[in-house]
mmCIF file of C-alpha atoms in Angstrom:
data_model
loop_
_atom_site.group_PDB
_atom_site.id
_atom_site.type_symbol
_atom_site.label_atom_id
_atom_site.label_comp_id
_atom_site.label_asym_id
_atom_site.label_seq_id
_atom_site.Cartn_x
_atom_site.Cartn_y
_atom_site.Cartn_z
ATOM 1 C CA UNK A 1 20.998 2.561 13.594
ATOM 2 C CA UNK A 2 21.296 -0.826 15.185
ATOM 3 C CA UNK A 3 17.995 -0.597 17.006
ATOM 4 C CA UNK A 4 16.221 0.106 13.650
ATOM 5 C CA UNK A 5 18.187 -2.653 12.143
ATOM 6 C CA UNK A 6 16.774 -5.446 14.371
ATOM 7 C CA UNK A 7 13.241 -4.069 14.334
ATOM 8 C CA UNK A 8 13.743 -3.932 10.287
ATOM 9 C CA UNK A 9 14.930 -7.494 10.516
ATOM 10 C CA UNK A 10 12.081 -8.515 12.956
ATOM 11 C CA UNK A 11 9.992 -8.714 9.728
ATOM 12 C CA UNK A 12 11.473 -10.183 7.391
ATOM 13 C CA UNK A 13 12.942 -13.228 5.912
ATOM 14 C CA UNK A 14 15.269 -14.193 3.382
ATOM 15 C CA UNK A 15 14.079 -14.209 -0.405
ATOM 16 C CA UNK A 16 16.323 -17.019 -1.613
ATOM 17 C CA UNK A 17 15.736 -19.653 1.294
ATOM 18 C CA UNK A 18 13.068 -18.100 3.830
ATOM 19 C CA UNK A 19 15.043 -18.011 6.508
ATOM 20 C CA UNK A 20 14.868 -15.490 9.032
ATOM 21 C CA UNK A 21 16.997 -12.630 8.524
ATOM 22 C CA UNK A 22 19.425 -10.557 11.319
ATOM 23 C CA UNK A 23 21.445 -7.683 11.273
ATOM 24 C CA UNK A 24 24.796 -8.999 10.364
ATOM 25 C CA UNK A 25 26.578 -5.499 10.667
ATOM 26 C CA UNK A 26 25.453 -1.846 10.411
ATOM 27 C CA UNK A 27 24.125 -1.900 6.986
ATOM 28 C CA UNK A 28 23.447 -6.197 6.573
ATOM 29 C CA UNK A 29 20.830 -8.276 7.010
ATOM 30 C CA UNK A 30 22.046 -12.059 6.601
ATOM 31 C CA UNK A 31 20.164 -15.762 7.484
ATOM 32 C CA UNK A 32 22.028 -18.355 8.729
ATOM 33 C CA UNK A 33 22.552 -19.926 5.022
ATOM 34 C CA UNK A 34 24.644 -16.708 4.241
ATOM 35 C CA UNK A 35 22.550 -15.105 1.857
ATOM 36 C CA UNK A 36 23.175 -11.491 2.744
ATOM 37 C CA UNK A 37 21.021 -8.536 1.786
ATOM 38 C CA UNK A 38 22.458 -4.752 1.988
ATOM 39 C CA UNK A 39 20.435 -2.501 3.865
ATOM 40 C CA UNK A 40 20.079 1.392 2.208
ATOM 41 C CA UNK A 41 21.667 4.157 4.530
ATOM 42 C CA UNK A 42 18.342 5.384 4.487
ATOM 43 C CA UNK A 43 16.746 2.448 6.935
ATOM 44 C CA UNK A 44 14.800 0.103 3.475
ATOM 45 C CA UNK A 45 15.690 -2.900 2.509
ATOM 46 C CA UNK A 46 15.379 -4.302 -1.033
ATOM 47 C CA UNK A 47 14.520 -7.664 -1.570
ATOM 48 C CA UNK A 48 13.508 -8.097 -4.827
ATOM 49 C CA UNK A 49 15.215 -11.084 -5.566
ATOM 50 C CA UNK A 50 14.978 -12.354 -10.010
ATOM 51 C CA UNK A 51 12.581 -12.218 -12.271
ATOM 52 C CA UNK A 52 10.328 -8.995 -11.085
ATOM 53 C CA UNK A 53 8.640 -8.116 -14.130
ATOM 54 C CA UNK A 54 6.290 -5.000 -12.674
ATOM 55 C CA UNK A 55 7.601 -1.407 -12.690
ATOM 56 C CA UNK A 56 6.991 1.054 -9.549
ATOM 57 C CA UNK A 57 5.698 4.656 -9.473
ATOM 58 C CA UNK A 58 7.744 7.328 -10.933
ATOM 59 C CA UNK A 59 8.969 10.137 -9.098
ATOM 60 C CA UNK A 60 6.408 12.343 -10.785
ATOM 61 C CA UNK A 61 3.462 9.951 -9.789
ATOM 62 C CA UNK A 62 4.816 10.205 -6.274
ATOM 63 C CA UNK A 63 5.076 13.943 -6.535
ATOM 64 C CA UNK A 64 1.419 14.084 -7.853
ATOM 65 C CA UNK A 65 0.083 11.594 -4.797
ATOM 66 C CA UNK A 66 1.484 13.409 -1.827
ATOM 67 C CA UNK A 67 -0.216 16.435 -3.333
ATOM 68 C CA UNK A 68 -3.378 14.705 -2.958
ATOM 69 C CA UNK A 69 -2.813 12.829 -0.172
ATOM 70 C CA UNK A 70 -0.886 15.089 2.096
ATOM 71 C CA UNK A 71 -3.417 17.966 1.204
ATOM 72 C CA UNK A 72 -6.019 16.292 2.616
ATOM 73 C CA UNK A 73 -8.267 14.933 -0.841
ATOM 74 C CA UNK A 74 -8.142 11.650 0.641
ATOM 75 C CA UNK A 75 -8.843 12.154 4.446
ATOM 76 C CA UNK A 76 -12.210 10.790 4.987
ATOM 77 C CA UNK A 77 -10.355 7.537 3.503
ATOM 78 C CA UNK A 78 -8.211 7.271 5.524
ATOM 79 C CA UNK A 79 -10.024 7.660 8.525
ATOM 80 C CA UNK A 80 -12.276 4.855 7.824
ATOM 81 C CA UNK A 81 -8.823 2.924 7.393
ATOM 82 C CA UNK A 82 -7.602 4.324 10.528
ATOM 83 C CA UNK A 83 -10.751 2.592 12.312
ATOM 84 C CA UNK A 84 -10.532 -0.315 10.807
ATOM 85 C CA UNK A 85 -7.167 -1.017 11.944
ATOM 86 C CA UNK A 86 -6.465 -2.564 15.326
ATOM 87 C CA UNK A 87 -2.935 -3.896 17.022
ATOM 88 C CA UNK A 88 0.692 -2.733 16.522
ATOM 89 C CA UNK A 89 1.788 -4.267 13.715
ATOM 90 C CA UNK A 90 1.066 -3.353 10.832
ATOM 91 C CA UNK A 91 2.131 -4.450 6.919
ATOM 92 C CA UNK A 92 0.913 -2.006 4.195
ATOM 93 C CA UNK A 93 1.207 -3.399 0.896
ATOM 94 C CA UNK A 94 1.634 -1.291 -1.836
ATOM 95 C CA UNK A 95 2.170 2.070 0.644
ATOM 96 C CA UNK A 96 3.386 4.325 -1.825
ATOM 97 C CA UNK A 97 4.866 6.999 0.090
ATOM 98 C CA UNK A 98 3.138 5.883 3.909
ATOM 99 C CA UNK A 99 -0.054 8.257 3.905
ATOM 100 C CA UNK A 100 -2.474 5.299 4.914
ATOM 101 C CA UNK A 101 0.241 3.594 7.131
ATOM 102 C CA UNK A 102 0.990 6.263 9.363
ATOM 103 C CA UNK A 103 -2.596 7.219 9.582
ATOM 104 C CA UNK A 104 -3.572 3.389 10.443
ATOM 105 C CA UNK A 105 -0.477 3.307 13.279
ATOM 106 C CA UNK A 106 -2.121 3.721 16.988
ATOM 107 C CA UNK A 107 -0.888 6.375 19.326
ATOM 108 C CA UNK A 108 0.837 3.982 21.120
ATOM 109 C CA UNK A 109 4.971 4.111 21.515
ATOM 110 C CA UNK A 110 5.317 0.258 20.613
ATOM 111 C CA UNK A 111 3.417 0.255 17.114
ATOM 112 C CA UNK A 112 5.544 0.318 14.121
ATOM 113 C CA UNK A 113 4.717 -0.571 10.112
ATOM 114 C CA UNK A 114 6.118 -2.097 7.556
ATOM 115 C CA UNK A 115 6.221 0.026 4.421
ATOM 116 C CA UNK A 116 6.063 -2.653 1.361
ATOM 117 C CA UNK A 117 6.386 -1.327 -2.430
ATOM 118 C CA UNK A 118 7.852 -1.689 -5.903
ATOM 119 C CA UNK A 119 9.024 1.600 -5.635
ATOM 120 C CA UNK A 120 12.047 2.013 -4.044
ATOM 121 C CA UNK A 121 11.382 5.848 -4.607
ATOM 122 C CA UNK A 122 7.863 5.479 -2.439
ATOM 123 C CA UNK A 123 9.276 3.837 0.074
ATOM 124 C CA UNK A 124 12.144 5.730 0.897
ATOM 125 C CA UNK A 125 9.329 8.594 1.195
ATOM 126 C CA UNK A 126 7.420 6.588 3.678
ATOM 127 C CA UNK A 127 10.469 5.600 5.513
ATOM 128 C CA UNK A 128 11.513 9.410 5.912
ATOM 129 C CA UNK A 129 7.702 10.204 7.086
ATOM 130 C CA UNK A 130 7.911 8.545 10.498
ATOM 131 C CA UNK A 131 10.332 6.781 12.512
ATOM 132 C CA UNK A 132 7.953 4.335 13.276
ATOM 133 C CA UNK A 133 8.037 2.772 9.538
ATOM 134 C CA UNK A 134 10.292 0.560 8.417
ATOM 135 C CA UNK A 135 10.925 0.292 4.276
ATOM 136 C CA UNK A 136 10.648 -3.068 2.473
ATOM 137 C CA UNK A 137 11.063 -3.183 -1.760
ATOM 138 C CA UNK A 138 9.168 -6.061 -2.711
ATOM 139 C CA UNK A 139 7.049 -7.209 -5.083
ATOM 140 C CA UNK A 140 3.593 -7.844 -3.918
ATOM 141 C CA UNK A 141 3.302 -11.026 -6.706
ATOM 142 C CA UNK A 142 5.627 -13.280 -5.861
ATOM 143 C CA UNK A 143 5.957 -14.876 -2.600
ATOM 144 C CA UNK A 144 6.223 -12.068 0.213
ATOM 145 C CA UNK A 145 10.096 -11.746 2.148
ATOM 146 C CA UNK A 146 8.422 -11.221 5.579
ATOM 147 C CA UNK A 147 8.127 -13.607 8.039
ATOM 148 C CA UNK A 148 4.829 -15.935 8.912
ATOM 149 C CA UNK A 149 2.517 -14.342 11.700
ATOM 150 C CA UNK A 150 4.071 -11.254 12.446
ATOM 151 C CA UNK A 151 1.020 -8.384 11.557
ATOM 152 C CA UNK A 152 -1.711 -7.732 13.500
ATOM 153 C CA UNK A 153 -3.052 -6.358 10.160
ATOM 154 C CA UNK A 154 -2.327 -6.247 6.313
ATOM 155 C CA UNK A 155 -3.205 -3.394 4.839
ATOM 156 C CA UNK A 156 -3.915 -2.420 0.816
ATOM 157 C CA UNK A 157 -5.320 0.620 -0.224
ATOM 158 C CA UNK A 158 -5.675 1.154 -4.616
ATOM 159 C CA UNK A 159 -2.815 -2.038 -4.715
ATOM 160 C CA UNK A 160 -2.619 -5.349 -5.767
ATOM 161 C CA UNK A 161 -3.533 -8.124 -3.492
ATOM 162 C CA UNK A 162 -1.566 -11.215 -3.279
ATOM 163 C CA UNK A 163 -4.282 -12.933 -0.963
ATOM 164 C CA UNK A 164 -2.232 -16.035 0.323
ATOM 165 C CA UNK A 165 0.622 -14.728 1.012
ATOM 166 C CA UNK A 166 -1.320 -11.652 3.438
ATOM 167 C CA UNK A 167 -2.721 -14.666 4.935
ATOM 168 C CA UNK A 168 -0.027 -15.971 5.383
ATOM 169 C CA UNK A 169 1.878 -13.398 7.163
ATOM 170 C CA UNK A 170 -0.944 -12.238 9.627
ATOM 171 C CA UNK A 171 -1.306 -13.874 13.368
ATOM 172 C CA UNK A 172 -4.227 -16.112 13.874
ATOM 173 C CA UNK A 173 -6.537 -13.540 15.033
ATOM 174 C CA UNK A 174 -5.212 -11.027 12.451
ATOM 175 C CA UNK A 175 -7.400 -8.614 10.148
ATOM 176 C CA UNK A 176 -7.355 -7.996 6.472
ATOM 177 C CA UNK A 177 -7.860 -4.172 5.617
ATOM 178 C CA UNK A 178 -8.570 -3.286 1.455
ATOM 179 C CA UNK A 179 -9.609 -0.256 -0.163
ATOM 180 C CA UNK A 180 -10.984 -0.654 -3.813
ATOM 181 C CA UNK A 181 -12.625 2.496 -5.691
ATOM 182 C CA UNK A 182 -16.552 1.947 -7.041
ATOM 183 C CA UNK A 183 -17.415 2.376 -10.484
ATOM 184 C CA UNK A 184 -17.840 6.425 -10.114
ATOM 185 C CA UNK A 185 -15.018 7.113 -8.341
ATOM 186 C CA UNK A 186 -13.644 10.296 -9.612
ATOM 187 C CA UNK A 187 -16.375 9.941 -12.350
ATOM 188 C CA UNK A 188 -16.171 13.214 -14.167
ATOM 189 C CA UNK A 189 -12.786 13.230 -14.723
ATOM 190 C CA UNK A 190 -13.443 9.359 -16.136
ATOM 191 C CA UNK A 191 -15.801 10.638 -18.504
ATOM 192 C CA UNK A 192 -13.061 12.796 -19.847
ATOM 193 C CA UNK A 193 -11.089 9.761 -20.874
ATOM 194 C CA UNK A 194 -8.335 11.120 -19.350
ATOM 195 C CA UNK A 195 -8.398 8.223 -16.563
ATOM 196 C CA UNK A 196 -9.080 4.145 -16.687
ATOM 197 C CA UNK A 197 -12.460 3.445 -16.286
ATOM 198 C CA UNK A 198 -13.434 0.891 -12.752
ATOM 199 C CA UNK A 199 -15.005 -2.232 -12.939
ATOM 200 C CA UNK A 200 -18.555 -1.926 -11.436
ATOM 201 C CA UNK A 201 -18.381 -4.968 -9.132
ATOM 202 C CA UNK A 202 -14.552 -4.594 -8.276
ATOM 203 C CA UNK A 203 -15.093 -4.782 -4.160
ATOM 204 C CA UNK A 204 -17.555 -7.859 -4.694
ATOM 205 C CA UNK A 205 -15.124 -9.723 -6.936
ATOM 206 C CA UNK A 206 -12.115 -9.076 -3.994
ATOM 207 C CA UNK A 207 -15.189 -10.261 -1.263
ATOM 208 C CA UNK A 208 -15.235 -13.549 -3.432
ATOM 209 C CA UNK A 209 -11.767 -14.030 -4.334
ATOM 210 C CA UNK A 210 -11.269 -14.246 -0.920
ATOM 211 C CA UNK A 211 -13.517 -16.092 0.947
ATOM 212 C CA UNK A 212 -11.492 -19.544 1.496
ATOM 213 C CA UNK A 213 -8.695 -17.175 3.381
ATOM 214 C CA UNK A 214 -10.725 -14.389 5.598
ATOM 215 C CA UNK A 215 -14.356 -14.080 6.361
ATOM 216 C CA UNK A 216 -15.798 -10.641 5.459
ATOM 217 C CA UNK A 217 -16.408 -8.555 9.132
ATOM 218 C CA UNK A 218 -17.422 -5.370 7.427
ATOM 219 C CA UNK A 219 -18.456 -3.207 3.829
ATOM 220 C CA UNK A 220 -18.016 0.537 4.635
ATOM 221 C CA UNK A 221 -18.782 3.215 1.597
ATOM 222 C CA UNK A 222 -17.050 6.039 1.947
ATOM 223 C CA UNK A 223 -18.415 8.908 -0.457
ATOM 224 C CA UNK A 224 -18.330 12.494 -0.822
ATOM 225 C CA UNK A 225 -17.893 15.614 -3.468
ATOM 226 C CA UNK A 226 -14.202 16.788 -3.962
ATOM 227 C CA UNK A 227 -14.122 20.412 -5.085
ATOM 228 C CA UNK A 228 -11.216 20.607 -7.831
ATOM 229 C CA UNK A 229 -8.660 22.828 -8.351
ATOM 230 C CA UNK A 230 -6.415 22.729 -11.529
ATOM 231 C CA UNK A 231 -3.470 21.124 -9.283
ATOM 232 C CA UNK A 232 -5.585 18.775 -7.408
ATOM 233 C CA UNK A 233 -7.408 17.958 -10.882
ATOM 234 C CA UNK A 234 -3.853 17.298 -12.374
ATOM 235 C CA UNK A 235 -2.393 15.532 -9.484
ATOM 236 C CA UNK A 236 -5.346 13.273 -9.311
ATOM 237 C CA UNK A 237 -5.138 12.015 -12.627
ATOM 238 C CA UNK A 238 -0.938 11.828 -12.715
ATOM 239 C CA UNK A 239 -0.858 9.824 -9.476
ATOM 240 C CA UNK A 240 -2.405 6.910 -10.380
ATOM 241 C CA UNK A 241 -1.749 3.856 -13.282
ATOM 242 C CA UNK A 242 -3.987 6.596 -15.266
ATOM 243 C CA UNK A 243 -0.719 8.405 -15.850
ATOM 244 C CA UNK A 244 0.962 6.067 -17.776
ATOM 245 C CA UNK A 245 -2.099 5.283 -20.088
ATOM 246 C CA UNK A 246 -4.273 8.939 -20.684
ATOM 247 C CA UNK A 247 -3.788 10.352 -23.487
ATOM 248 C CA UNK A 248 -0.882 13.145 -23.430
ATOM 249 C CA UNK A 249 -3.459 15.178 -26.627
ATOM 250 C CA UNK A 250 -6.975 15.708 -25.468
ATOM 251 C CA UNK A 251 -8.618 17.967 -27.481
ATOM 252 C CA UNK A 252 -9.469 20.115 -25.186
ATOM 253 C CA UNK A 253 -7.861 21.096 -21.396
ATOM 254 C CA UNK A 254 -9.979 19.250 -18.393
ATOM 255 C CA UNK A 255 -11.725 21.635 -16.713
ATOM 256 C CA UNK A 256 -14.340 20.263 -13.854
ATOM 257 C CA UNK A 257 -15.107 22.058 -11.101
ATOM 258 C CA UNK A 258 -15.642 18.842 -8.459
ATOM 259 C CA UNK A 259 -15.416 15.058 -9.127
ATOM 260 C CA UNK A 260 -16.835 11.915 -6.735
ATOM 261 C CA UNK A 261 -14.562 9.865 -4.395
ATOM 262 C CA UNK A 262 -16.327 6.784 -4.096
ATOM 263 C CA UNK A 263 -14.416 3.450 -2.188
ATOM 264 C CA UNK A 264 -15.199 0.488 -0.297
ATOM 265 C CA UNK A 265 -13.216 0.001 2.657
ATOM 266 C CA UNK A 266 -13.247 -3.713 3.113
ATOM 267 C CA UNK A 267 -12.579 -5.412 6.807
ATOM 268 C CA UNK A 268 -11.765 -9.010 6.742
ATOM 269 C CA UNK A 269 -10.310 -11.509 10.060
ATOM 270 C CA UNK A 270 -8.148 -14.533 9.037
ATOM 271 C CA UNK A 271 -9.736 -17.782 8.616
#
């Protein structure tokens, strides 16, 4: 446990005063202004700290995304994520329960992640999924607990983006990785209304939100047909914020046979 501690602390630093953080016993992380911050047996950290006003995934959204995820819906994702990524640290913000992160870590012994989510639920998943993640509960909107120039790469797949502060926490030569759906992504199950409909220009508004911070390297489109079956088509549409906002009486049951993935998979370096 004490060698997972320290590389757990390696990231991070305090919410309260930015400080580094180190293991102070088994299950503590402290700074030296003696803010201390209890470490869960299961290896996360939460450091929240006042005034988080967002809500995590439920347990039943989680359920419904590793049904996708780990049955393979998403792969082709997640291989153009994969080859994107580069070095052997890596931060994935908003990781749900680790499915991108562990397919962006290397082969190599030395690369670890950091898991980062609202969900404490997600990522004690994504801690549990690899010994080579560590678990951070954070909230992606307010200034990030993790320490300046530490990740070789940020990653954010179908999460919110808190721009600076990725900046902020990637070396020099570090590279910004984002995933954002197109407009018909998952389109026939959109035109059920049983799912929020996508902006049309959603990857060109995140290209020029950020172009003080990174300079775009690379666009990829990754598209394909998904054959549906009635899990998949459930699981797709309760894994997502579609879940909390479809309507629970339809008139009638959704009943596609195959629905678009459609994404950009965007590759930025830091300015």
């Amino acid at each position: 446990m004490a060698a997972d501690l320290d590389r757990l602390a390696a990231w991070l630093r305090c919410p309260v005063c930015t400080a580094d953080l180190r293991p102070v016993d088994r299950l503590t992380l402290g700074c030296g202004n003696g803010h201390r911050h209890d470490v869960n047996k299961r290896g996360y950290v939460a450091l929240l700290g006042s005034g988080t006003s967002h809500v995590g995934d439920t347990a039943d959204m989680l359920d419904a995304r590793e049904r996708v995820l780990e049955g393979g819906a998403y792969s082709p994702i997640a291989a153009a994520v994969s080859a994107a990524c580069s070095g052997e640290h890596i931060v994935d913000a908003g990781a749900g329960t680790g499915y991108y992160l562990r397919a962006a870590l290397p082969g190599r012994p030395g690369a670890h992640g950091l898991a980062m989510d609202l969900s404490a639920q997600a990522v004690a998943r994504a801690v549990r999924s690899s010994d080579r993640i560590d678990g951070l509960v954070a909230d992606t909107w307010r200034p990030l607990p993790i320490r300046s120039g530490v990740a070789d790469v940020v990653l954010d797949v179908f999460a919110p983006r808190n721009l600076p502060e990725f900046q902020r926490v990637l070396r020099p030569d570090g590279r910004l990785v984002v995933v954002v759906p197109r407009a018909d992504h998952l389109g026939s199950l959109r035109e059920t209304g049983t799912m929020l409909d996508i902006p049309s220009d959603k990857a060109d508004d995140v290209i020029h939100a950020s172009e003080t911070l990174y300079a775009l390297l690379r666009r990829e489109h990754v598209a394909y047909d998904l054959p549906l079956t009635d899990d998949l088509r459930t699981a797709l549409i309760a894994m997502g914020p579609s879940a909390r906002h479809a309507s629970r009486h339809t008139a009638e049951p959704v009943t596609v046979g195959s629905t678009r993935v459609s994404v950009d998979v965007l590759l930025f370096s830091r300015r």
